[in-house]
Coordinates of C-alpha atoms and ligand atoms in Angstrom, one line a residue:
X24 CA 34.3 54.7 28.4
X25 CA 35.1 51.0 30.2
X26 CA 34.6 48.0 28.4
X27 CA 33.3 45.0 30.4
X28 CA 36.7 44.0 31.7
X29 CA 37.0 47.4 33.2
X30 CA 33.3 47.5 34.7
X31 CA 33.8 44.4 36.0
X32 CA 37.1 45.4 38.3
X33 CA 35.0 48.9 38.8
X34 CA 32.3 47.6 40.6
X35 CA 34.5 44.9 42.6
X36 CA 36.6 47.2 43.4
X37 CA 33.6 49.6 44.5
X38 CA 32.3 46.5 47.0
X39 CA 35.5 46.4 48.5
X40 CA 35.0 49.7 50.5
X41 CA 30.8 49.6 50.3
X42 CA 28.5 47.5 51.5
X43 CA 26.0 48.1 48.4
X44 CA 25.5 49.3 45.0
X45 CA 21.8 50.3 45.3
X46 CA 20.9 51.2 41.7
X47 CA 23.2 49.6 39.0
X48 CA 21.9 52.2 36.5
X49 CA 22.9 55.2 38.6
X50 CA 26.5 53.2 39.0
X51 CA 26.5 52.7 35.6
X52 CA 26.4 56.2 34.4
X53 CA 28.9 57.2 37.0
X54 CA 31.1 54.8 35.0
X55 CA 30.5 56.0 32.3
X56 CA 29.0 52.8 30.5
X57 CA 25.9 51.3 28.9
X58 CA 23.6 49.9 31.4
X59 CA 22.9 46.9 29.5
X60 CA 27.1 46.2 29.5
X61 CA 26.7 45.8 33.1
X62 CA 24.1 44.2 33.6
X63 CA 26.1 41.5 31.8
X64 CA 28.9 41.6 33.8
X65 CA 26.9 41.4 36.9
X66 CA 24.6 38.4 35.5
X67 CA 27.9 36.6 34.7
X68 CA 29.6 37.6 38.7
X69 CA 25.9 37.2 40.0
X70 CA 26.2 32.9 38.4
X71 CA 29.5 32.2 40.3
X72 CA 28.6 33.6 43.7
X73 CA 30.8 37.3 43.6
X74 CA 27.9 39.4 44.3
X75 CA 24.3 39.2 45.1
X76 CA 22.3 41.4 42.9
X77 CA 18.8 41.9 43.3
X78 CA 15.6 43.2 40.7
X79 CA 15.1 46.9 41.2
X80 CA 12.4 48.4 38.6
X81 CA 12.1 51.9 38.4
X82 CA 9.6 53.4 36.5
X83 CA 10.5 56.7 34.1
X84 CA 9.2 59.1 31.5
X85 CA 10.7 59.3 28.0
X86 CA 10.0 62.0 25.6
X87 CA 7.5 60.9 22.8
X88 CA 8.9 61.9 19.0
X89 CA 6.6 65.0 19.4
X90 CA 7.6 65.7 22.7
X91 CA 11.4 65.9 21.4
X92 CA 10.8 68.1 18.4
X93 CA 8.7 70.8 20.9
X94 CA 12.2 70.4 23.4
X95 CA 14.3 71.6 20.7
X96 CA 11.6 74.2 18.8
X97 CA 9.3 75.6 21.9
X98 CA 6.1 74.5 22.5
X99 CA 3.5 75.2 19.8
X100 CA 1.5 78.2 21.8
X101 CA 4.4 79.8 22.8
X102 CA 5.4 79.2 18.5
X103 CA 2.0 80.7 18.0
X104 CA 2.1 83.6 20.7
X105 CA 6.1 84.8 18.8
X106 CA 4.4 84.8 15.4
X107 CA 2.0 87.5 16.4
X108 CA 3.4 90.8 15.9
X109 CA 2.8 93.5 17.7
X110 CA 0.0 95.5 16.1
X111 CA -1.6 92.1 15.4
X112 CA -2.0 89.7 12.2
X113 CA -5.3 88.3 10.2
X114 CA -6.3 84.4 10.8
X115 CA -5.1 83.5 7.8
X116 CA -1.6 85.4 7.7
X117 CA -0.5 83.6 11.3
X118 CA -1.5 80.3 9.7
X119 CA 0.1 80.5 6.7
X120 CA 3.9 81.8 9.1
X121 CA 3.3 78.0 10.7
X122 CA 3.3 74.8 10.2
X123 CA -0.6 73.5 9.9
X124 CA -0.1 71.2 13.5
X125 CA 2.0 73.9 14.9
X126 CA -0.7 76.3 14.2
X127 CA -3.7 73.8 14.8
X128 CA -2.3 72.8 18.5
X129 CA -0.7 76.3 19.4
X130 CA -3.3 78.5 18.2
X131 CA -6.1 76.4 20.2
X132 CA -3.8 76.1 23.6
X133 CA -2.6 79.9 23.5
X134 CA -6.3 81.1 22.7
X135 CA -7.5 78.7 26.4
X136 CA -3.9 80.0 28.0
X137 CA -5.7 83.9 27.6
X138 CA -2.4 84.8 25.8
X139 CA -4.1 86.0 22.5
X140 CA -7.2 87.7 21.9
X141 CA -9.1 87.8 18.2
X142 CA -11.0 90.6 17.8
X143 CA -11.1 91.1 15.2
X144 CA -7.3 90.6 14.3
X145 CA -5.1 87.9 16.4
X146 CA -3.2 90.2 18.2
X147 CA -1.4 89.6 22.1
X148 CA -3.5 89.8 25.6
X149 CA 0.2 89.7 27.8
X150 CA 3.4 90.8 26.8
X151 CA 5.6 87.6 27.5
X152 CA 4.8 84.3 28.2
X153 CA 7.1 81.6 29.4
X154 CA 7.6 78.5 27.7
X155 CA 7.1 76.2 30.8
X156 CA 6.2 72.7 28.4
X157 CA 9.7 73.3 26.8
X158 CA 11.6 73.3 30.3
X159 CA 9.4 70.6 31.8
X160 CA 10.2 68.4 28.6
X161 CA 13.8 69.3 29.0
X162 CA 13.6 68.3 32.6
X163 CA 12.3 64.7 31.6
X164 CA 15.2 64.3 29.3
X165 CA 17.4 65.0 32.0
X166 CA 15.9 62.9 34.5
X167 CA 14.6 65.4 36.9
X168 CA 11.3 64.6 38.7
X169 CA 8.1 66.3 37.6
X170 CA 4.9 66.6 39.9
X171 CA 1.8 64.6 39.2
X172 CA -0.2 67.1 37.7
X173 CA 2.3 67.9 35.4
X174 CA 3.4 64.1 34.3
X175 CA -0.8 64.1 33.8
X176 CA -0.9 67.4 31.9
X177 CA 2.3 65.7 29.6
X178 CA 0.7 62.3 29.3
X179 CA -2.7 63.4 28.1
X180 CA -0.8 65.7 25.3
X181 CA 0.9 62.4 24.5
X182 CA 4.7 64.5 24.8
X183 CA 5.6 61.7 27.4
X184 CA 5.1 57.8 27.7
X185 CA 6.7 55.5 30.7
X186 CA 9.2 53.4 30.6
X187 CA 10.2 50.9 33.0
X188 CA 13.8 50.7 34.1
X189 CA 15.4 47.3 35.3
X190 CA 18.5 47.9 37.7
X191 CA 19.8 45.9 40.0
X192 CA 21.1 46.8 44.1
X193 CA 24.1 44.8 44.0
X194 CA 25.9 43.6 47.4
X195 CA 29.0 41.3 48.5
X196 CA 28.0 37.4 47.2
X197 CA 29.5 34.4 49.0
X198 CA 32.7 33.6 46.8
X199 CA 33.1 37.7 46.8
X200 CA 36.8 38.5 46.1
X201 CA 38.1 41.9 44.9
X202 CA 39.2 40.4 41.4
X203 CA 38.0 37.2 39.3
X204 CA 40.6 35.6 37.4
X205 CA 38.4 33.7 34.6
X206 CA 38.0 30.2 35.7
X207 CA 39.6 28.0 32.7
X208 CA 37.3 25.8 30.6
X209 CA 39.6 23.2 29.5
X210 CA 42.8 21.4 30.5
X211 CA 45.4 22.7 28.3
X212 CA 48.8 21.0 27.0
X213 CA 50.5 23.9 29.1
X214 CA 49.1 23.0 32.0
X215 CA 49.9 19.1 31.3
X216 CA 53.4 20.0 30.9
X217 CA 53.9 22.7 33.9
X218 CA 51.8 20.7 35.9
X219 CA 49.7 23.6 37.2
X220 CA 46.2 21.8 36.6
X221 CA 45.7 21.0 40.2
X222 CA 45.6 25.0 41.2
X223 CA 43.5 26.0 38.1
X224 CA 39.9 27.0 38.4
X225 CA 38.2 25.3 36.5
X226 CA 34.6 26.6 34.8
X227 CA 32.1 23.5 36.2
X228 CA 30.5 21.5 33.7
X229 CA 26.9 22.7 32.6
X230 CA 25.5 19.2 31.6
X231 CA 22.2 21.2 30.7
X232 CA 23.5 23.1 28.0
X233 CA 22.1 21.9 24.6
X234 CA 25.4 21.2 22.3
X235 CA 26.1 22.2 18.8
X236 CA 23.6 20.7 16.1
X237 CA 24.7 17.8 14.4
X238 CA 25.4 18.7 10.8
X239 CA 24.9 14.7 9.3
X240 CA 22.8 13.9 6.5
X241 CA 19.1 14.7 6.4
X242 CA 16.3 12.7 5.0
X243 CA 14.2 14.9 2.6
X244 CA 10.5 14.4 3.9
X245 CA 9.4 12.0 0.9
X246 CA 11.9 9.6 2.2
X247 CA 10.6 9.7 5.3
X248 CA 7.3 9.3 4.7
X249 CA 8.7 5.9 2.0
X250 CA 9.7 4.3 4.8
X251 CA 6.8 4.3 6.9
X252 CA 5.0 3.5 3.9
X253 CA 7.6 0.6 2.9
X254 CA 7.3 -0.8 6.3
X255 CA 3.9 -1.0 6.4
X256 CA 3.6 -3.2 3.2
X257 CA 6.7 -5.2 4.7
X258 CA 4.2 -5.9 7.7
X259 CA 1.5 -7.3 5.3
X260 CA 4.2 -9.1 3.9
X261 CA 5.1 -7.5 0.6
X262 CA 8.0 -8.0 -1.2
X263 CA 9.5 -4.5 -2.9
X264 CA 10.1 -4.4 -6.6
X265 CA 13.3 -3.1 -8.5
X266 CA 12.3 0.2 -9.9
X267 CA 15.4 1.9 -10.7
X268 CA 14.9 2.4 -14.3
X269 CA 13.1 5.6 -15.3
X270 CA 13.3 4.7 -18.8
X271 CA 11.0 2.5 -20.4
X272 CA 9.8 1.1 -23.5
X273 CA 6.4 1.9 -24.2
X274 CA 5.9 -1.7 -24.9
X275 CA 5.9 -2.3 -21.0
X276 CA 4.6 0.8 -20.1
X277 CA 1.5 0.7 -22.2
X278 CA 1.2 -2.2 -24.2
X279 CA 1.8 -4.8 -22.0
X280 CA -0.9 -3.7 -20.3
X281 CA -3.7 -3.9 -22.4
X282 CA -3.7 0.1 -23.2
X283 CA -4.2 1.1 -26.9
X284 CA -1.4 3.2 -28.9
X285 CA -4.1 5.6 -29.4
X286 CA -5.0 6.1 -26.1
X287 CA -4.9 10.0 -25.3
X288 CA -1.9 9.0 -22.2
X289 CA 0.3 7.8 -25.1
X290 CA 0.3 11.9 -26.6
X291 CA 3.5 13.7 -26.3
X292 CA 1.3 16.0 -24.3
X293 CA 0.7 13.5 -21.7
X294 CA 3.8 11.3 -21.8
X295 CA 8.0 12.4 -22.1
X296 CA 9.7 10.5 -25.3
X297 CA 13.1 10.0 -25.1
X298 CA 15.4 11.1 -27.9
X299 CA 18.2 9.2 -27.4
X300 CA 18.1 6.1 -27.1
X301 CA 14.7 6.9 -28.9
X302 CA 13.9 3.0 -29.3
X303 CA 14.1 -0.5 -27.0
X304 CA 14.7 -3.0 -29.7
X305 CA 15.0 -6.1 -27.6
X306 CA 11.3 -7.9 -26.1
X307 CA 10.3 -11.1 -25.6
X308 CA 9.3 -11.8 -29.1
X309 CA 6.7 -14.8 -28.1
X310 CA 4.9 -12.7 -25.6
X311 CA 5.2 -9.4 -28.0
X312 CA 3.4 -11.0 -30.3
X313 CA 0.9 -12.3 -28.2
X314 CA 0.3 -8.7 -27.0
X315 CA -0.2 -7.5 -30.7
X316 CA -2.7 -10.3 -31.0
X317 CA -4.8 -9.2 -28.0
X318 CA -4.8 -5.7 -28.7
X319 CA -5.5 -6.5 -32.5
X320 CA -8.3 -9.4 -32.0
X321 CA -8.4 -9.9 -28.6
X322 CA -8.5 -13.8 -27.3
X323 CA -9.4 -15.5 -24.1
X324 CA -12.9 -14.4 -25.0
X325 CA -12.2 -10.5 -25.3
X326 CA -12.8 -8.8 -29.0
X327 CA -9.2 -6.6 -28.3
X328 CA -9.5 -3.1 -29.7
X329 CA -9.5 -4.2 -33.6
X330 CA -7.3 -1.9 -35.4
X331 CA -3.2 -2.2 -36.4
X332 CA -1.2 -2.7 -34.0
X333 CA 2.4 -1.3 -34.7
X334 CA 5.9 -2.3 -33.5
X335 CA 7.4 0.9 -33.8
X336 CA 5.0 2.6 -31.3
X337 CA 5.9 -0.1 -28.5
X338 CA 9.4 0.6 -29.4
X339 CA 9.1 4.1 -28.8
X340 CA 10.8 4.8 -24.9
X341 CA 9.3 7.0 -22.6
X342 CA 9.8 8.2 -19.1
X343 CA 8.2 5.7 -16.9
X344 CA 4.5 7.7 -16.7
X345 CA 3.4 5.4 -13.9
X346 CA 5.3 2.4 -11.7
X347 CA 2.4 -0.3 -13.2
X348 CA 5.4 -0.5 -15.9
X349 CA 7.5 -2.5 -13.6
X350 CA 4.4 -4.1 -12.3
X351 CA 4.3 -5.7 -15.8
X352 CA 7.8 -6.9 -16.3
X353 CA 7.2 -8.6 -12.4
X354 CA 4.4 -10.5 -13.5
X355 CA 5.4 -11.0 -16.7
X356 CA 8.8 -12.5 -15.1
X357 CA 6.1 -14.4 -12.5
X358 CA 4.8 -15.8 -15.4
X359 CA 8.0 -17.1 -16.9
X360 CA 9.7 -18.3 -13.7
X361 CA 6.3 -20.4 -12.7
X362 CA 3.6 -19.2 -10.6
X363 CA 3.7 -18.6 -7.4
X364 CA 1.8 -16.3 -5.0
X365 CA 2.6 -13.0 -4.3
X366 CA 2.6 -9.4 -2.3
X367 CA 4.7 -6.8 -4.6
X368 CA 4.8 -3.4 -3.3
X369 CA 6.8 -0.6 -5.2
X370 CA 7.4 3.2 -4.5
X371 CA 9.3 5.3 -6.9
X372 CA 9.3 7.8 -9.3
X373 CA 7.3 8.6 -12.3
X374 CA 7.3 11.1 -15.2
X375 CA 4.2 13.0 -16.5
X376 CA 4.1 16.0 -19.3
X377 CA 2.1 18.2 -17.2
X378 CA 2.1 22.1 -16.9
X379 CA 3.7 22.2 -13.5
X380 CA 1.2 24.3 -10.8
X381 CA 1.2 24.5 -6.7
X382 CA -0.3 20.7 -6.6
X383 CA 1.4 19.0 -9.9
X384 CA 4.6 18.3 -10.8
X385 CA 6.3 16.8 -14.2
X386 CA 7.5 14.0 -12.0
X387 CA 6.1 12.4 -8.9
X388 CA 6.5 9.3 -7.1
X389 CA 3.9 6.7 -7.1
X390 CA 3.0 3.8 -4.6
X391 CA 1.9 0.8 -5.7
X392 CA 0.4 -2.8 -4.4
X393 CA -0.2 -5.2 -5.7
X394 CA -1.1 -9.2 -4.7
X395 CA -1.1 -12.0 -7.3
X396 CA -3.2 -14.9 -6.3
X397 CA -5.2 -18.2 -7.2
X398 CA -9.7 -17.1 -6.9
X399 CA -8.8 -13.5 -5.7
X400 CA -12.1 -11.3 -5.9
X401 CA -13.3 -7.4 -5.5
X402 CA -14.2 -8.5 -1.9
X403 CA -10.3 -9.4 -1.7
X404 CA -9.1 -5.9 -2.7
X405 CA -11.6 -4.1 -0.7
X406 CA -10.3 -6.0 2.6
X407 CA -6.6 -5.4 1.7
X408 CA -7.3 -1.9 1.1
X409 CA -9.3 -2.0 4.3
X410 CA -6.6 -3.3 5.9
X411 CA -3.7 -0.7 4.4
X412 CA -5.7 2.4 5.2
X413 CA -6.2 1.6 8.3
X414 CA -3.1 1.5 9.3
X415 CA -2.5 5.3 7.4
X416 CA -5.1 5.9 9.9
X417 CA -8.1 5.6 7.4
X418 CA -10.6 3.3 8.5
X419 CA -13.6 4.2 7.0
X420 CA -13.1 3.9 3.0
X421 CA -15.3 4.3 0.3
X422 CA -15.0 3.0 -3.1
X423 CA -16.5 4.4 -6.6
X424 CA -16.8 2.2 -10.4
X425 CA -13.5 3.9 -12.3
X426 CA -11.5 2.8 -15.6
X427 CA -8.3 1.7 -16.3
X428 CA -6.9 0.5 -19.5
X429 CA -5.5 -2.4 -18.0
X430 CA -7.9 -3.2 -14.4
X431 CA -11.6 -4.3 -14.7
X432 CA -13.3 -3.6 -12.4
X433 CA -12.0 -0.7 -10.9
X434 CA -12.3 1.8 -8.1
X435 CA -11.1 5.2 -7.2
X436 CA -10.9 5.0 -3.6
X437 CA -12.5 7.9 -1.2
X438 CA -12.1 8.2 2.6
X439 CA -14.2 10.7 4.4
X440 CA -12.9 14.1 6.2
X441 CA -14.3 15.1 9.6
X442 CA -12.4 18.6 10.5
X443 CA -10.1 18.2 13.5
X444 CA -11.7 14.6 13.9
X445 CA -9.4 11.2 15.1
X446 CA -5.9 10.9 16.6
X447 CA -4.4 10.5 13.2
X448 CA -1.7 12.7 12.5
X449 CA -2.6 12.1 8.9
X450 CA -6.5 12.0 9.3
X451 CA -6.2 15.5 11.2
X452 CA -4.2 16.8 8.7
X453 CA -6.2 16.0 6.2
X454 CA -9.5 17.8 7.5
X455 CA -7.5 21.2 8.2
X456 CA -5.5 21.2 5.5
X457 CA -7.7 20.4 2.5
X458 CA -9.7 22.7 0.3
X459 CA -12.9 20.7 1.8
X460 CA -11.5 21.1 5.3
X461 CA -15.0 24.0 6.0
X462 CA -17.7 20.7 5.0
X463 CA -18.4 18.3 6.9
X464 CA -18.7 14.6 6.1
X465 CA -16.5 15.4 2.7
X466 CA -14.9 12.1 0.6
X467 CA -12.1 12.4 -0.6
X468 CA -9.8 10.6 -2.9
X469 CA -6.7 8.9 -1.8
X470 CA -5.9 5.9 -4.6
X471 CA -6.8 4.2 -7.9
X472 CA -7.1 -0.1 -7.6
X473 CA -8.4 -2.2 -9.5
X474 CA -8.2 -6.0 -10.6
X475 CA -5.8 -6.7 -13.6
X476 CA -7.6 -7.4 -16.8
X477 CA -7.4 -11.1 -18.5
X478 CA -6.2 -9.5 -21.1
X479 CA -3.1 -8.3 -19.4
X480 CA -2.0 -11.1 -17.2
X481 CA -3.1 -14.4 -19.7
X482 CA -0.6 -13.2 -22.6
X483 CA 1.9 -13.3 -19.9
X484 CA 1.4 -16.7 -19.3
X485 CA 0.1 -16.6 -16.1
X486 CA -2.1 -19.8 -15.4
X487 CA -6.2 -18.5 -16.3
X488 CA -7.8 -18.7 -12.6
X489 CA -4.6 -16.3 -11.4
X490 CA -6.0 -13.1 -10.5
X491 CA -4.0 -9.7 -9.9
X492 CA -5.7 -7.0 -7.4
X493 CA -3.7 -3.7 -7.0
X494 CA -3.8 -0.5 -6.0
X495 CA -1.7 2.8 -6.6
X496 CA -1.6 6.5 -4.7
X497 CA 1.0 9.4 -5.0
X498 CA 3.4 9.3 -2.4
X499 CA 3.6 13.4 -2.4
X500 CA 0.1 14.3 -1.1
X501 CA 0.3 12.3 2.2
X502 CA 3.8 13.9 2.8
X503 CA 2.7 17.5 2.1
X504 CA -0.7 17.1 4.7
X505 CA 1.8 15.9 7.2
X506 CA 4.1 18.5 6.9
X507 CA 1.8 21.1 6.0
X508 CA 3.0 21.9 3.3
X509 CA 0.6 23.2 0.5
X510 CA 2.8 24.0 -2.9
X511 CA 4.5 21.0 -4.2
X512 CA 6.8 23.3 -5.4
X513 CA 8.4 23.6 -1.6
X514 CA 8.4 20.2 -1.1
X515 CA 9.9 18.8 -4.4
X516 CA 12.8 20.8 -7.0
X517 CA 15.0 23.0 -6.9
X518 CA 12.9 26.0 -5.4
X519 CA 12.8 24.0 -2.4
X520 CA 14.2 25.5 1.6
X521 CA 17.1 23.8 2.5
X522 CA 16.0 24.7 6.2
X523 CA 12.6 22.2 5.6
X524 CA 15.4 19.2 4.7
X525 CA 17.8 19.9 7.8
X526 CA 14.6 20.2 10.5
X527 CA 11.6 18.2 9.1
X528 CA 10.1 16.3 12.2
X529 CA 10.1 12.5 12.3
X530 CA 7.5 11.0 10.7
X531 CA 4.5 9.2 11.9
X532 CA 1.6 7.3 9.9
X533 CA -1.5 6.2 11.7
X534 CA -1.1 7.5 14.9
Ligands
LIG13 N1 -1.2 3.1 -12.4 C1 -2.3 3.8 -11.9 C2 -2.1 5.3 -12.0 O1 -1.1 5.7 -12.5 C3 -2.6 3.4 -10.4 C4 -3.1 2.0 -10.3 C5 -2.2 1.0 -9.9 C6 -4.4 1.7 -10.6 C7 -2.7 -0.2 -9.9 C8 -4.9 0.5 -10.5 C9 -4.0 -0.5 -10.1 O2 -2.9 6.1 -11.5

C-alpha cells in the first residue's frame, strides 16, 4: 500500500515514459491504493498545471446484499435441488431442511428450471445441475463482463444494481515535471536569514477562499431585535428610561398607579416577593400619603376603592412584574422637577409567577411608550400607535375597549394577518408562523395602551390638563416570529443553543 506521497511520485513517474493514464481506477489498483486517494492527488496536480486529467464514467454492477449471501451459499434452486435426496422427500420435509426464502425462491425456480418433478414426492428430474447464478455473481464481484441477457436475468432477480464509476484518463499538464516539490505557503524566518526566498515557490494567493470565522461577541437575538426597536422610538424622538432595577417596592409597582392591594396581580401566585430585603422603607412621604388618600377616598372627583389602605403592603418588594413601575417613578420625578413635555420609551425586563410553558416564561422583557403632554386625547394614542406599527410594518391596526388598573380608557391593540401577505419580514412571519396562520383576515394582538388615569398622574403632582398616553408589548414575541422560533424556551434560559447566539441573522423591522 502507498500513501498519497507515494501515488503522487507513482503516477509522475508513470507520465515520464507514457503518454496517458487512461483509467485512473485501473492505475489505481495496479498501485495498490484506494481510488478515492488518488483522485486527490490528481485533483491537487490537476490545480497547478502537472497533468491534465479528464472525466471518464464507467458504469458497473455490484452485488446486492442478497446477491452476496447466494455467492458465498449457491443459489437457492441449486440449495433446493442438493436437499432432495435421492429416493425423494415430502413437501413439507424439503421445507422444513431450508430456510423459508431459500425454499420459497429455490423451490419455485428449480420446479420452472425442469430440475425436480413432484409427483407425488419432490424427488430429482437430472442428476446434476450447475450452479451458473453462483459463478456469474462471482464473476461480477470480480469485475468480469457479463452478457446482456444475463445482467437482465440478474437485475430483474434484484442480485445486481449499477453503479457508476468516476475515473479519470490522465495525461502530461503544462507545468508537467517528473517530481513536485510542495510550493511553500509562507515566508519563513529561515528563509529571511539564508536568503533563499527569491528561489522558493511559493503557493499563489487564493483571495477567494472564505477565512476562519470570527470568534467575537455575539448579540443574543432579543438584543438585536432592542435595538431596532430602541431606534425606532429614538426616531419619534423618545427619550429611554433607566430601568436597571429589577427590584421594586410595590408602592411603585402597584400603588402608585392606582392598583388596589387586593387586586388578584398583587397574589404571590402572580407576583415574586422578595425575602431579603423584604421591605423599601424610604418614599416620598407627601406623595405616599396622597396615594393612600386616592386609593382610600378617592379625590379629583374619583370615589377611590373605599377600603384600608395599608403601609406595609406598599412596603412589601417585589420583582418588577411590569416596566409601568419605572414609568411611575419618571413621571412622578416629571412632576417634582416641573412639567415639561415628554416621549419616554423603556425596554427591559420583567418578573411574572407563571408556570413556565413553550410561549411563557417567569421573566420577560416588556416595551413600553409612553408620551406626556398638555390636551393629549384617544385620537392622540391611536395616531402614535399608527405611526409605531407602521414602521414594525403593521399598518393596519385595530383597537378593542380593555382595563387597566391604572389607564382609562384603554385598548388591546389587534393587527390583522393575511398568510404570506406584504414585504414585511415581520408581517410575513407573522401569518406563517402563528397558530391563525390557516384563516384568513385573522386579528391578532400585538400591545396593551391606554391613557393614564387622573388618579395616577394628579397625586403626583402633575398639573390637571396633563395627560399621559402609553402603550406596552413584549419584546419576545416579535423576536421569536422573526427568527422562527416557536418555544420561548430556545430563545430565552439556560436550555437555549449556543449555535442560535453565534449565527442569528441581522435583524430587520419593517421591511
Ligand atoms: N403594563 C402593561 C402590561 O404589563 C402594559 C401597558 C403599558 C398598558 C402602558 C397600558 C399602558 O401589560
Amino acid at each position: 500500500m502507498r500513501d498519497a506521497d507515494g501515488a503522487e511520485r507513482a503516477l509522475l513517474a508513470f507520465l515520464e515514459s507514457n503518454a496517458e493514464i487512461s483509467n485512473s481506477e485501473a492505475f489505481a489498483r495496479d498501485l495498490g491504493v484506494d481510488h478515492e486517494l488518488l483522485a486527490g492527488t490528481i485533483k491537487s496536480l490537476h490545480g497547478f498545471g502537472f497533468i491534465e486529467a479528464k472525466d471518464v464514467r464507467r458504469e458497473s454492477w455490484e452485488l446486492t446484499e442478497e446477491g452476496l449471501v447466494y455467492s458465498r451459499n449457491g443459489s437457492p434452486e441449486v440449495q433446493v435441488f442438493d436437499a432432495v435426496p435421492a429416493g425423494g422427500i415430502s413437501r413439507e420435509d424439503l421445507q422444513r431442511k431450508l430456510d423459508d426464502s431459500v425454499f420459497s425462491i429455490g423451490f419455485r425456480k428449480a420446479m420452472s428450471n425442469k430440475w425436480l418433478e413432484t409427483k407425488p414426492l419432490v424427488s430429482r428430474k437430472v442428476l446434476k445441475v450447475e450452479d451458473v447464478v453462483k459463478q456469474q455473481l462471482l464473476d461480477i464481484k470480480d469485475g468480469k463482463n457479463l452478457s446482456a441477457a444475463d445482467i437482465d436475468a440478474l437485475k430483474k432477480r434484484k442480485l445486481i444494481v449499477p453503479k457508476v464509476w468516476k475515473a479519470y484518463s490522465i495525461t502530461k499538464g503544462a507545468n508537467y515535471a517528473p517530481t513536485r516539490t510542495k510550493a511553500a505557503t509562507e515566508v519563513t524566518r529561515e528563509m529571511l536569514l539564508k536568503e533563499t526566498w527569491s528561489e522558493v515557490a511559493f503557493k499563489p494567493y487564493n483571495f477567494q477562499a472564505l477565512g476562519q470565522p470570527t470568534e467575537g461577541g455575539h448579540l443574543h437575538p432579543l438584543l438585536k431585535v432592542r435595538t431596532k426597536f430602541r431606534q425606532i422610538f429614538l426616531e419619534m424622538g423618545f427619550e429611554e428610561m433607566p430601568t436597571n432595577n429589577f427590584v421594586e417596592s410595590s408602592f411603585w409597582n402597584f400603588d402608585a398607579l392606582f392598583q388596589p392591594q387586593q387586586h388578584p396581580a398583587r397574589d404571590s401566585h402572580d407576583t415574586f416577593f422578595l425575602k431579603s430585603p423584604c421591605k423599601t422603607q424610604t418614599f416620598p412621604e407627601d406623595y405616599l400619603e396622597r396615594v393612600k388618600t386616592i386609593h382610600e377616598q378617592g379625590g379629583f372627583g374619583s370615589i377611590g376603592y373605599m377600603y384600608d389602605w395599608k403601609r406595609e403592603e406598599a412596603e412589601k418588594n417585589v420583582l418588577r412584574t411590569h416596566t409601568t413601575a419605572v414609568s411611575s417613578r419618571m413621571l412622578y420625578k416629571l412632576a417634582q422637577d416641573g412639567f415639561v413635555p415628554k416621549r419616554y420609551f423603556s425596554i427591559d425586563r420583567v418578573f411574572r409567577n407563571e408556570a413556565v410553558d413553550r410561549t411563557h416564561l417567569a421573566e420577560f422583557h416588556q416595551i413600553e411608550g409612553l408620551i406626556c403632554d398638555k390636551g393629549l386625547t384617544l385620537g392622540d394614542l391611536i395616531g402614535v400607535l399608527n405611526d409605531f406599527f407602521s414602521r414594525l410594518g403593521m399598518k393596519k391596526l385595530r383597537f378593542k375597549p380593555a382595563y387597566n388598573p391604572y389607564t382609562e380608557p384603554s385598548m388591546e391593540i389587534f393587527r390583522q394577518v393575511y398568510p404570506l401577505y406584504g414585504s414585511s419580514a415581520l408581517l410575513t412571519l407573522i401569518s406563517c408562523c402563528n397558530s391563525y396562520h390557516e384563516q384568513l383576515n385573522k386579528w391578532v394582538e400585538v400591545g396593551n395602551s391606554g391613557m393614564f388615569r387622573p388618579e395616577m398622574l394628579l397625586p403626583m403632582g402633575l398639573p390637571d390638563d396633563v395627560s399621559v398616553i402609553a402603550w406596552g408589548l413584549s419584546l419576545e414575541r416579535p423576536t421569536m416570529i422573526l427568527y422562527g422560533i416557536d418555544n420561548i424556551r430556545d430563545l430565552f434560559g439556560h436550555k437555549v443553543d449556543l449555535k442560535l447566539i453565534k449565527s442569528n441573522p441581522i435583524c430587520r423591522l419593517g421591511m
